[in-house]
Amino acid sequence: MKKKFFSLILLSLFFLFLIFPETVQAGAKEGLALWYNTMIPILFPFILISNLLIATDSVRYFTYPIIPLLRWFPYLNPYYFYALIFGWFCGYPMGAKSIADLLRTGKITKQEANFLLPAVNQASPMFLIGYLGIHIFEKSYSFGQILLIIYGPVLFFLISGLFLFNPSKNERILAPSYKKNSMSLSMEHTIISSFQIMVNIGVYMMIFTILMRLLLLLLPESPLLTLFIGFLEMSTGIAWIHHLSFLTPFVKGSLIFALTAFGGFCTMAQTYSVTEGLHLSIPFYLVAKILLGTLSFCMAFYLL
């Protein structure tokens, strides 16, 4: 049944692409331009260095700052700190990639990966201060307020999980399907694998931008449709919500924070791409991201 439904969607898209080639071309150009001008300069260097850190096992140096915490949380995996650094400071989908790399090399378990994925896969501070703080909100909110609204619910999620989710030492055993330090040390292989990830991200951005343009063209214009389309792709959706005239500034701001915490369905597709083959729980990721987006919406609505 799922296969037939997916085939029907693909056939529909095929004929839509034939009927509206100009819309498809415009969407493809817009998505690829955003990928080329924004994502490659920002993400590719971090993906490359991340692969090298994992391949050379240099990632262990990121774990030193949390060693004192092991006195209170003896079963806390020190590699959590590496995932948090790359996820929070490098932005979507680097958090998902760091989780995938740690799982493939046996440094975290599958259960830990499922728990950490929605928490570490977040928007970067550069995106928050540059795009949200300056471009969208025009410095209406301080950087501290923005960080609190986005990362506050994530910290609550992590701290709650540390008490509810407490894996024993026996659970932190390398799964038979993964091999420790299996990533290649070849620089050429590292560059190719890093660029392959970037290509996958670019394709998803192009596809979702095309879908957004087709939906705007085919469906009757309505506020709910605009909001739904805005949640397909985060960067474009934030701009669309910002220009909605029927919403008050507080509601618009709260929705923008919710979308940023949620990440959009395009980011979810990118997350699935970089974790492909690991069989992580996408439903749990979706529910957790909706929860984080809802908490960010509530915090923004009542605090700002």
PDB file of C-alpha atoms in Angstrom:
ATOM      1  CA  MET A   1       0.000   0.000   0.000  1.00  0.00           C
ATOM      2  CA  LYS A   2       2.802   2.407   0.914  1.00  0.00           C
ATOM      3  CA  LYS A   3       4.643   1.565  -2.303  1.00  0.00           C
ATOM      4  CA  LYS A   4       1.552   2.261  -4.418  1.00  0.00           C
ATOM      5  CA  PHE A   5       0.939   5.561  -2.612  1.00  0.00           C
ATOM      6  CA  PHE A   6       4.555   6.630  -3.123  1.00  0.00           C
ATOM      7  CA  SER A   7       4.384   5.635  -6.808  1.00  0.00           C
ATOM      8  CA  LEU A   8       1.221   7.719  -7.218  1.00  0.00           C
ATOM      9  CA  ILE A   9       2.961  10.756  -5.728  1.00  0.00           C
ATOM     10  CA  LEU A  10       5.941  10.305  -8.056  1.00  0.00           C
ATOM     11  CA  LEU A  11       3.690   9.993 -11.116  1.00  0.00           C
ATOM     12  CA  SER A  12       1.777  13.123 -10.077  1.00  0.00           C
ATOM     13  CA  LEU A  13       5.014  15.061  -9.649  1.00  0.00           C
ATOM     14  CA  PHE A  14       6.258  13.841 -13.026  1.00  0.00           C
ATOM     15  CA  PHE A  15       3.218  15.205 -14.863  1.00  0.00           C
ATOM     16  CA  LEU A  16       3.258  18.430 -12.822  1.00  0.00           C
ATOM     17  CA  PHE A  17       6.864  18.949 -13.829  1.00  0.00           C
ATOM     18  CA  LEU A  18       5.842  18.475 -17.488  1.00  0.00           C
ATOM     19  CA  ILE A  19       2.869  20.838 -17.234  1.00  0.00           C
ATOM     20  CA  PHE A  20       4.629  23.624 -15.302  1.00  0.00           C
ATOM     21  CA  PRO A  21       8.260  23.566 -16.479  1.00  0.00           C
ATOM     22  CA  GLU A  22       8.805  27.279 -15.805  1.00  0.00           C
ATOM     23  CA  THR A  23       7.696  26.961 -12.170  1.00  0.00           C
ATOM     24  CA  VAL A  24       9.919  23.911 -11.720  1.00  0.00           C
ATOM     25  CA  GLN A  25      12.861  25.724 -13.279  1.00  0.00           C
ATOM     26  CA  ALA A  26      12.367  28.775 -11.062  1.00  0.00           C
ATOM     27  CA  GLY A  27      12.104  26.623  -7.939  1.00  0.00           C
ATOM     28  CA  ALA A  28      15.183  24.620  -8.885  1.00  0.00           C
ATOM     29  CA  LYS A  29      17.204  27.789  -9.479  1.00  0.00           C
ATOM     30  CA  GLU A  30      16.076  29.293  -6.182  1.00  0.00           C
ATOM     31  CA  GLY A  31      16.864  26.161  -4.172  1.00  0.00           C
ATOM     32  CA  LEU A  32      20.242  25.571  -5.801  1.00  0.00           C
ATOM     33  CA  ALA A  33      21.203  29.239  -5.455  1.00  0.00           C
ATOM     34  CA  LEU A  34      20.450  29.109  -1.733  1.00  0.00           C
ATOM     35  CA  TRP A  35      22.488  25.902  -1.475  1.00  0.00           C
ATOM     36  CA  TYR A  36      25.445  27.251  -3.471  1.00  0.00           C
ATOM     37  CA  ASN A  37      25.602  30.715  -1.905  1.00  0.00           C
ATOM     38  CA  THR A  38      24.776  29.785   1.690  1.00  0.00           C
ATOM     39  CA  MET A  39      25.088  26.108   2.509  1.00  0.00           C
ATOM     40  CA  ILE A  40      28.335  25.196   0.735  1.00  0.00           C
ATOM     41  CA  PRO A  41      30.460  28.042   2.189  1.00  0.00           C
ATOM     42  CA  ILE A  42      29.127  27.446   5.708  1.00  0.00           C
ATOM     43  CA  LEU A  43      28.577  23.681   5.943  1.00  0.00           C
ATOM     44  CA  PHE A  44      31.167  22.042   3.692  1.00  0.00           C
ATOM     45  CA  PRO A  45      34.253  23.050   5.739  1.00  0.00           C
ATOM     46  CA  PHE A  46      32.585  21.812   8.937  1.00  0.00           C
ATOM     47  CA  ILE A  47      31.523  18.510   7.344  1.00  0.00           C
ATOM     48  CA  LEU A  48      35.074  17.975   6.075  1.00  0.00           C
ATOM     49  CA  ILE A  49      36.735  18.697   9.425  1.00  0.00           C
ATOM     50  CA  SER A  50      34.127  16.593  11.218  1.00  0.00           C
ATOM     51  CA  ASN A  51      34.944  13.590   9.037  1.00  0.00           C
ATOM     52  CA  LEU A  52      38.658  14.059   9.721  1.00  0.00           C
ATOM     53  CA  LEU A  53      38.102  14.362  13.476  1.00  0.00           C
ATOM     54  CA  ILE A  54      36.140  11.119  13.514  1.00  0.00           C
ATOM     55  CA  ALA A  55      38.556   9.282  11.225  1.00  0.00           C
ATOM     56  CA  THR A  56      41.606  10.218  13.315  1.00  0.00           C
ATOM     57  CA  ASP A  57      39.789   9.698  16.643  1.00  0.00           C
ATOM     58  CA  SER A  58      40.633  13.310  17.551  1.00  0.00           C
ATOM     59  CA  VAL A  59      37.051  13.706  18.684  1.00  0.00           C
ATOM     60  CA  ARG A  60      37.997  12.286  22.078  1.00  0.00           C
ATOM     61  CA  TYR A  61      39.579  15.636  23.007  1.00  0.00           C
ATOM     62  CA  PHE A  62      36.105  17.217  22.944  1.00  0.00           C
ATOM     63  CA  THR A  63      35.081  14.948  25.807  1.00  0.00           C
ATOM     64  CA  TYR A  64      37.541  16.288  28.397  1.00  0.00           C
ATOM     65  CA  PRO A  65      35.384  19.229  29.657  1.00  0.00           C
ATOM     66  CA  ILE A  66      32.593  16.926  30.850  1.00  0.00           C
ATOM     67  CA  ILE A  67      34.780  14.352  32.600  1.00  0.00           C
ATOM     68  CA  PRO A  68      34.024  15.976  36.039  1.00  0.00           C
ATOM     69  CA  LEU A  69      30.299  15.420  35.381  1.00  0.00           C
ATOM     70  CA  LEU A  70      30.896  11.684  35.312  1.00  0.00           C
ATOM     71  CA  ARG A  71      31.122  11.748  39.127  1.00  0.00           C
ATOM     72  CA  TRP A  72      27.417  12.605  39.293  1.00  0.00           C
ATOM     73  CA  PHE A  73      26.411  10.801  36.080  1.00  0.00           C
ATOM     74  CA  PRO A  74      28.698   7.740  35.989  1.00  0.00           C
ATOM     75  CA  TYR A  75      26.958   6.295  32.923  1.00  0.00           C
ATOM     76  CA  LEU A  76      26.980   9.554  30.952  1.00  0.00           C
ATOM     77  CA  ASN A  77      28.674   9.064  27.608  1.00  0.00           C
ATOM     78  CA  PRO A  78      31.402  11.755  27.234  1.00  0.00           C
ATOM     79  CA  TYR A  79      30.912  11.794  23.454  1.00  0.00           C
ATOM     80  CA  TYR A  80      27.604  13.619  23.977  1.00  0.00           C
ATOM     81  CA  PHE A  81      29.632  16.822  24.283  1.00  0.00           C
ATOM     82  CA  TYR A  82      31.119  16.451  20.794  1.00  0.00           C
ATOM     83  CA  ALA A  83      27.668  15.966  19.278  1.00  0.00           C
ATOM     84  CA  LEU A  84      26.355  19.042  21.096  1.00  0.00           C
ATOM     85  CA  ILE A  85      29.252  21.223  19.931  1.00  0.00           C
ATOM     86  CA  PHE A  86      28.903  20.329  16.253  1.00  0.00           C
ATOM     87  CA  GLY A  87      25.124  20.326  16.342  1.00  0.00           C
ATOM     88  CA  TRP A  88      24.655  23.645  18.112  1.00  0.00           C
ATOM     89  CA  PHE A  89      27.558  25.585  16.640  1.00  0.00           C
ATOM     90  CA  CYS A  90      27.421  24.293  13.063  1.00  0.00           C
ATOM     91  CA  GLY A  91      23.629  24.097  12.606  1.00  0.00           C
ATOM     92  CA  TYR A  92      21.348  21.805  10.621  1.00  0.00           C
ATOM     93  CA  PRO A  93      22.101  19.049   9.635  1.00  0.00           C
ATOM     94  CA  MET A  94      25.546  18.836  11.292  1.00  0.00           C
ATOM     95  CA  GLY A  95      23.955  17.613  14.516  1.00  0.00           C
ATOM     96  CA  ALA A  96      22.481  14.649  12.677  1.00  0.00           C
ATOM     97  CA  LYS A  97      25.788  13.971  10.940  1.00  0.00           C
ATOM     98  CA  SER A  98      27.725  14.011  14.212  1.00  0.00           C
ATOM     99  CA  ILE A  99      25.253  11.499  15.669  1.00  0.00           C
ATOM    100  CA  ALA A 100      25.563   9.304  12.576  1.00  0.00           C
ATOM    101  CA  ASP A 101      29.382   9.382  12.715  1.00  0.00           C
ATOM    102  CA  LEU A 102      29.489   8.532  16.418  1.00  0.00           C
ATOM    103  CA  LEU A 103      27.050   5.666  15.928  1.00  0.00           C
ATOM    104  CA  ARG A 104      28.934   4.250  12.933  1.00  0.00           C
ATOM    105  CA  THR A 105      32.214   4.272  14.860  1.00  0.00           C
ATOM    106  CA  GLY A 106      30.662   2.685  17.951  1.00  0.00           C
ATOM    107  CA  LYS A 107      31.080   5.637  20.325  1.00  0.00           C
ATOM    108  CA  ILE A 108      27.367   5.810  21.107  1.00  0.00           C
ATOM    109  CA  THR A 109      24.585   3.237  21.005  1.00  0.00           C
ATOM    110  CA  LYS A 110      21.519   3.326  18.800  1.00  0.00           C
ATOM    111  CA  GLN A 111      19.357   4.136  21.818  1.00  0.00           C
ATOM    112  CA  GLU A 112      21.588   7.084  22.689  1.00  0.00           C
ATOM    113  CA  ALA A 113      21.538   8.240  19.050  1.00  0.00           C
ATOM    114  CA  ASN A 114      17.732   8.282  18.967  1.00  0.00           C
ATOM    115  CA  PHE A 115      17.613  10.277  22.195  1.00  0.00           C
ATOM    116  CA  LEU A 116      20.264  12.829  21.167  1.00  0.00           C
ATOM    117  CA  LEU A 117      19.248  13.383  17.544  1.00  0.00           C
ATOM    118  CA  PRO A 118      16.388  15.904  18.053  1.00  0.00           C
ATOM    119  CA  ALA A 119      18.365  17.763  20.743  1.00  0.00           C
ATOM    120  CA  VAL A 120      21.656  18.283  18.919  1.00  0.00           C
ATOM    121  CA  ASN A 121      20.184  18.885  15.467  1.00  0.00           C
ATOM    122  CA  GLN A 122      19.505  22.608  15.914  1.00  0.00           C
ATOM    123  CA  ALA A 123      19.959  25.969  14.197  1.00  0.00           C
ATOM    124  CA  SER A 124      23.414  27.478  14.698  1.00  0.00           C
ATOM    125  CA  PRO A 125      24.077  30.685  16.684  1.00  0.00           C
ATOM    126  CA  MET A 126      25.312  32.280  13.437  1.00  0.00           C
ATOM    127  CA  PHE A 127      21.927  31.631  11.852  1.00  0.00           C
ATOM    128  CA  LEU A 128      20.093  32.836  14.948  1.00  0.00           C
ATOM    129  CA  ILE A 129      21.959  36.114  15.303  1.00  0.00           C
ATOM    130  CA  GLY A 130      22.525  36.842  11.615  1.00  0.00           C
ATOM    131  CA  TYR A 131      19.320  35.737   9.946  1.00  0.00           C
ATOM    132  CA  LEU A 132      16.798  35.846  12.788  1.00  0.00           C
ATOM    133  CA  GLY A 133      18.182  38.567  15.021  1.00  0.00           C
ATOM    134  CA  ILE A 134      19.348  41.062  12.402  1.00  0.00           C
ATOM    135  CA  HIS A 135      17.602  40.267   9.106  1.00  0.00           C
ATOM    136  CA  ILE A 136      14.163  39.141  10.345  1.00  0.00           C
ATOM    137  CA  PHE A 137      13.662  40.733  13.758  1.00  0.00           C
ATOM    138  CA  GLU A 138      15.889  43.757  13.004  1.00  0.00           C
ATOM    139  CA  LYS A 139      17.441  43.615  16.501  1.00  0.00           C
ATOM    140  CA  SER A 140      14.024  43.781  18.193  1.00  0.00           C
ATOM    141  CA  TYR A 141      15.118  40.927  20.461  1.00  0.00           C
ATOM    142  CA  SER A 142      18.490  40.492  22.121  1.00  0.00           C
ATOM    143  CA  PHE A 143      20.753  37.600  21.238  1.00  0.00           C
ATOM    144  CA  GLY A 144      20.298  36.263  24.766  1.00  0.00           C
ATOM    145  CA  GLN A 145      16.520  36.165  24.370  1.00  0.00           C
ATOM    146  CA  ILE A 146      16.804  34.311  21.066  1.00  0.00           C
ATOM    147  CA  LEU A 147      19.223  31.760  22.508  1.00  0.00           C
ATOM    148  CA  LEU A 148      17.000  31.210  25.537  1.00  0.00           C
ATOM    149  CA  ILE A 149      13.893  30.590  23.428  1.00  0.00           C
ATOM    150  CA  ILE A 150      15.620  28.177  21.036  1.00  0.00           C
ATOM    151  CA  TYR A 151      18.061  26.357  23.321  1.00  0.00           C
ATOM    152  CA  GLY A 152      16.095  26.577  26.585  1.00  0.00           C
ATOM    153  CA  PRO A 153      13.629  23.801  25.643  1.00  0.00           C
ATOM    154  CA  VAL A 154      16.527  21.713  24.325  1.00  0.00           C
ATOM    155  CA  LEU A 155      18.376  21.933  27.657  1.00  0.00           C
ATOM    156  CA  PHE A 156      15.163  20.946  29.450  1.00  0.00           C
ATOM    157  CA  PHE A 157      14.820  17.986  27.081  1.00  0.00           C
ATOM    158  CA  LEU A 158      18.418  16.896  27.679  1.00  0.00           C
ATOM    159  CA  ILE A 159      18.365  17.285  31.468  1.00  0.00           C
ATOM    160  CA  SER A 160      15.054  15.436  31.725  1.00  0.00           C
ATOM    161  CA  GLY A 161      16.436  12.704  29.517  1.00  0.00           C
ATOM    162  CA  LEU A 162      19.544  12.269  31.654  1.00  0.00           C
ATOM    163  CA  PHE A 163      17.319  11.312  34.592  1.00  0.00           C
ATOM    164  CA  LEU A 164      14.830   9.247  32.607  1.00  0.00           C
ATOM    165  CA  PHE A 165      17.324   7.826  30.111  1.00  0.00           C
ATOM    166  CA  ASN A 166      20.252   6.299  32.031  1.00  0.00           C
ATOM    167  CA  PRO A 167      21.921   3.552  29.986  1.00  0.00           C
ATOM    168  CA  SER A 168      23.977   0.988  31.820  1.00  0.00           C
ATOM    169  CA  LYS A 169      27.544   0.211  30.905  1.00  0.00           C
ATOM    170  CA  ASN A 170      26.429  -3.051  29.360  1.00  0.00           C
ATOM    171  CA  GLU A 171      24.268  -1.185  26.845  1.00  0.00           C
ATOM    172  CA  ARG A 172      27.218   0.740  25.483  1.00  0.00           C
ATOM    173  CA  ILE A 173      28.470  -2.178  23.422  1.00  0.00           C
ATOM    174  CA  LEU A 174      29.362  -1.845  19.775  1.00  0.00           C
ATOM    175  CA  ALA A 175      26.592  -3.232  17.595  1.00  0.00           C
ATOM    176  CA  PRO A 176      27.669  -6.136  15.353  1.00  0.00           C
ATOM    177  CA  SER A 177      26.808  -4.192  12.189  1.00  0.00           C
ATOM    178  CA  TYR A 178      29.249  -1.362  12.977  1.00  0.00           C
ATOM    179  CA  LYS A 179      33.014  -1.394  13.166  1.00  0.00           C
ATOM    180  CA  LYS A 180      34.973   0.870  15.451  1.00  0.00           C
ATOM    181  CA  ASN A 181      37.153   3.444  13.667  1.00  0.00           C
ATOM    182  CA  SER A 182      35.769   2.234  10.343  1.00  0.00           C
ATOM    183  CA  MET A 183      35.989   5.651   8.676  1.00  0.00           C
ATOM    184  CA  SER A 184      38.769   5.971   6.133  1.00  0.00           C
ATOM    185  CA  LEU A 185      41.836   8.111   6.810  1.00  0.00           C
ATOM    186  CA  SER A 186      42.221   8.810   3.093  1.00  0.00           C
ATOM    187  CA  MET A 187      41.945  12.542   2.421  1.00  0.00           C
ATOM    188  CA  GLU A 188      40.504  11.878  -1.024  1.00  0.00           C
ATOM    189  CA  HIS A 189      37.847   9.561   0.403  1.00  0.00           C
ATOM    190  CA  THR A 190      37.014  12.110   3.118  1.00  0.00           C
ATOM    191  CA  ILE A 191      36.558  14.908   0.580  1.00  0.00           C
ATOM    192  CA  ILE A 192      34.357  12.768  -1.665  1.00  0.00           C
ATOM    193  CA  SER A 193      32.152  11.563   1.203  1.00  0.00           C
ATOM    194  CA  SER A 194      31.843  15.135   2.543  1.00  0.00           C
ATOM    195  CA  PHE A 195      30.843  16.475  -0.866  1.00  0.00           C
ATOM    196  CA  GLN A 196      28.341  13.651  -1.313  1.00  0.00           C
ATOM    197  CA  ILE A 197      26.569  14.833   1.831  1.00  0.00           C
ATOM    198  CA  MET A 198      26.515  18.394   0.456  1.00  0.00           C
ATOM    199  CA  VAL A 199      25.043  17.190  -2.839  1.00  0.00           C
ATOM    200  CA  ASN A 200      22.270  15.322  -0.991  1.00  0.00           C
ATOM    201  CA  ILE A 201      21.457  18.473   0.997  1.00  0.00           C
ATOM    202  CA  GLY A 202      21.353  20.551  -2.203  1.00  0.00           C
ATOM    203  CA  VAL A 203      18.995  18.107  -3.921  1.00  0.00           C
ATOM    204  CA  TYR A 204      16.573  18.172  -0.981  1.00  0.00           C
ATOM    205  CA  MET A 205      16.622  21.979  -0.883  1.00  0.00           C
ATOM    206  CA  MET A 206      15.890  22.096  -4.615  1.00  0.00           C
ATOM    207  CA  ILE A 207      13.044  19.566  -4.382  1.00  0.00           C
ATOM    208  CA  PHE A 208      11.336  21.293  -1.451  1.00  0.00           C
ATOM    209  CA  THR A 209      11.650  24.717  -3.085  1.00  0.00           C
ATOM    210  CA  ILE A 210      10.003  23.342  -6.226  1.00  0.00           C
ATOM    211  CA  LEU A 211       7.204  21.829  -4.111  1.00  0.00           C
ATOM    212  CA  MET A 212       6.632  25.162  -2.367  1.00  0.00           C
ATOM    213  CA  ARG A 213       6.261  26.976  -5.685  1.00  0.00           C
ATOM    214  CA  LEU A 214       3.940  24.320  -7.106  1.00  0.00           C
ATOM    215  CA  LEU A 215       1.685  24.412  -4.043  1.00  0.00           C
ATOM    216  CA  LEU A 216       1.448  28.196  -4.239  1.00  0.00           C
ATOM    217  CA  LEU A 217       0.570  27.936  -7.924  1.00  0.00           C
ATOM    218  CA  LEU A 218      -2.012  25.139  -7.735  1.00  0.00           C
ATOM    219  CA  LEU A 219      -3.794  25.665  -4.412  1.00  0.00           C
ATOM    220  CA  PRO A 220      -6.073  28.601  -3.562  1.00  0.00           C
ATOM    221  CA  GLU A 221      -4.348  31.308  -1.588  1.00  0.00           C
ATOM    222  CA  SER A 222      -5.121  31.177   2.124  1.00  0.00           C
ATOM    223  CA  PRO A 223      -3.352  32.026   5.410  1.00  0.00           C
ATOM    224  CA  LEU A 224      -3.292  28.369   6.509  1.00  0.00           C
ATOM    225  CA  LEU A 225      -1.734  27.293   3.217  1.00  0.00           C
ATOM    226  CA  THR A 226       0.957  29.936   3.573  1.00  0.00           C
ATOM    227  CA  LEU A 227       1.748  28.732   7.084  1.00  0.00           C
ATOM    228  CA  PHE A 228       1.888  25.103   5.964  1.00  0.00           C
ATOM    229  CA  ILE A 229       4.177  25.888   3.046  1.00  0.00           C
ATOM    230  CA  GLY A 230       6.345  27.953   5.349  1.00  0.00           C
ATOM    231  CA  PHE A 231       7.018  24.885   7.478  1.00  0.00           C
ATOM    232  CA  LEU A 232       8.293  22.939   4.462  1.00  0.00           C
ATOM    233  CA  GLU A 233      11.610  24.805   4.210  1.00  0.00           C
ATOM    234  CA  MET A 234      12.934  26.736   7.207  1.00  0.00           C
ATOM    235  CA  SER A 235      14.809  29.701   5.706  1.00  0.00           C
ATOM    236  CA  THR A 236      12.180  30.572   3.095  1.00  0.00           C
ATOM    237  CA  GLY A 237       9.335  29.802   5.511  1.00  0.00           C
ATOM    238  CA  ILE A 238      10.674  32.221   8.127  1.00  0.00           C
ATOM    239  CA  ALA A 239      10.673  35.034   5.563  1.00  0.00           C
ATOM    240  CA  TRP A 240       7.123  34.191   4.464  1.00  0.00           C
ATOM    241  CA  ILE A 241       5.763  34.132   8.004  1.00  0.00           C
ATOM    242  CA  HIS A 242       7.509  37.425   8.744  1.00  0.00           C
ATOM    243  CA  HIS A 243       5.565  39.117   5.934  1.00  0.00           C
ATOM    244  CA  LEU A 244       2.120  37.760   6.832  1.00  0.00           C
ATOM    245  CA  SER A 245      -0.114  40.773   7.433  1.00  0.00           C
ATOM    246  CA  PHE A 246      -2.980  38.999   9.221  1.00  0.00           C
ATOM    247  CA  LEU A 247      -0.828  38.028  12.216  1.00  0.00           C
ATOM    248  CA  THR A 248       0.209  40.242  15.113  1.00  0.00           C
ATOM    249  CA  PRO A 249       3.958  40.773  15.639  1.00  0.00           C
ATOM    250  CA  PHE A 250       3.939  38.596  18.767  1.00  0.00           C
ATOM    251  CA  VAL A 251       2.241  35.692  16.981  1.00  0.00           C
ATOM    252  CA  LYS A 252       4.546  36.023  13.971  1.00  0.00           C
ATOM    253  CA  GLY A 253       7.601  36.059  16.206  1.00  0.00           C
ATOM    254  CA  SER A 254       6.375  33.036  18.147  1.00  0.00           C
ATOM    255  CA  LEU A 255       5.696  31.091  14.935  1.00  0.00           C
ATOM    256  CA  ILE A 256       9.139  31.969  13.597  1.00  0.00           C
ATOM    257  CA  PHE A 257      10.758  30.662  16.772  1.00  0.00           C
ATOM    258  CA  ALA A 258       8.636  27.513  16.557  1.00  0.00           C
ATOM    259  CA  LEU A 259       9.675  26.913  12.937  1.00  0.00           C
ATOM    260  CA  THR A 260      13.341  27.492  13.796  1.00  0.00           C
ATOM    261  CA  ALA A 261      13.201  24.968  16.638  1.00  0.00           C
ATOM    262  CA  PHE A 262      11.273  22.488  14.487  1.00  0.00           C
ATOM    263  CA  GLY A 263      13.572  22.917  11.498  1.00  0.00           C
ATOM    264  CA  GLY A 264      11.072  22.323   8.697  1.00  0.00           C
ATOM    265  CA  PHE A 265      10.396  19.187   6.672  1.00  0.00           C
ATOM    266  CA  CYS A 266      13.294  19.896   4.319  1.00  0.00           C
ATOM    267  CA  THR A 267      15.686  19.728   7.269  1.00  0.00           C
ATOM    268  CA  MET A 268      14.007  16.498   8.332  1.00  0.00           C
ATOM    269  CA  ALA A 269      14.682  15.058   4.883  1.00  0.00           C
ATOM    270  CA  GLN A 270      18.325  16.164   5.144  1.00  0.00           C
ATOM    271  CA  THR A 271      18.517  14.509   8.562  1.00  0.00           C
ATOM    272  CA  TYR A 272      17.192  11.270   7.106  1.00  0.00           C
ATOM    273  CA  SER A 273      19.755  11.536   4.308  1.00  0.00           C
ATOM    274  CA  VAL A 274      22.824  11.865   6.564  1.00  0.00           C
ATOM    275  CA  THR A 275      21.589   9.074   8.889  1.00  0.00           C
ATOM    276  CA  GLU A 276      20.516   6.720   6.108  1.00  0.00           C
ATOM    277  CA  GLY A 277      21.241   3.076   6.803  1.00  0.00           C
ATOM    278  CA  LEU A 278      21.360   3.511  10.580  1.00  0.00           C
ATOM    279  CA  HIS A 279      17.601   2.878  11.022  1.00  0.00           C
ATOM    280  CA  LEU A 280      17.097   5.634  13.575  1.00  0.00           C
ATOM    281  CA  SER A 281      13.555   6.413  14.721  1.00  0.00           C
ATOM    282  CA  ILE A 282      12.264   9.209  12.491  1.00  0.00           C
ATOM    283  CA  PRO A 283       8.806   9.165  14.215  1.00  0.00           C
ATOM    284  CA  PHE A 284      10.474   9.822  17.584  1.00  0.00           C
ATOM    285  CA  TYR A 285      12.558  12.582  15.994  1.00  0.00           C
ATOM    286  CA  LEU A 286       9.425  14.168  14.504  1.00  0.00           C
ATOM    287  CA  VAL A 287       7.490  14.065  17.781  1.00  0.00           C
ATOM    288  CA  ALA A 288      10.439  15.447  19.742  1.00  0.00           C
ATOM    289  CA  LYS A 289      10.977  18.295  17.273  1.00  0.00           C
ATOM    290  CA  ILE A 290       7.276  19.180  17.378  1.00  0.00           C
ATOM    291  CA  LEU A 291       7.508  19.251  21.172  1.00  0.00           C
ATOM    292  CA  LEU A 292      10.596  21.503  21.069  1.00  0.00           C
ATOM    293  CA  GLY A 293       8.917  23.791  18.542  1.00  0.00           C
ATOM    294  CA  THR A 294       5.805  24.024  20.717  1.00  0.00           C
ATOM    295  CA  LEU A 295       7.858  24.875  23.807  1.00  0.00           C
ATOM    296  CA  SER A 296       9.749  27.564  21.882  1.00  0.00           C
ATOM    297  CA  PHE A 297       6.433  29.002  20.655  1.00  0.00           C
ATOM    298  CA  CYS A 298       5.074  29.175  24.218  1.00  0.00           C
ATOM    299  CA  MET A 299       8.257  30.722  25.594  1.00  0.00           C
ATOM    300  CA  ALA A 300       8.328  33.356  22.851  1.00  0.00           C
ATOM    301  CA  PHE A 301       4.633  34.152  23.210  1.00  0.00           C
ATOM    302  CA  TYR A 302       4.759  34.653  26.976  1.00  0.00           C
ATOM    303  CA  LEU A 303       8.261  36.088  27.432  1.00  0.00           C
ATOM    304  CA  LEU A 304       8.552  38.601  24.583  1.00  0.00           C
TER     305      LEU A 304
END
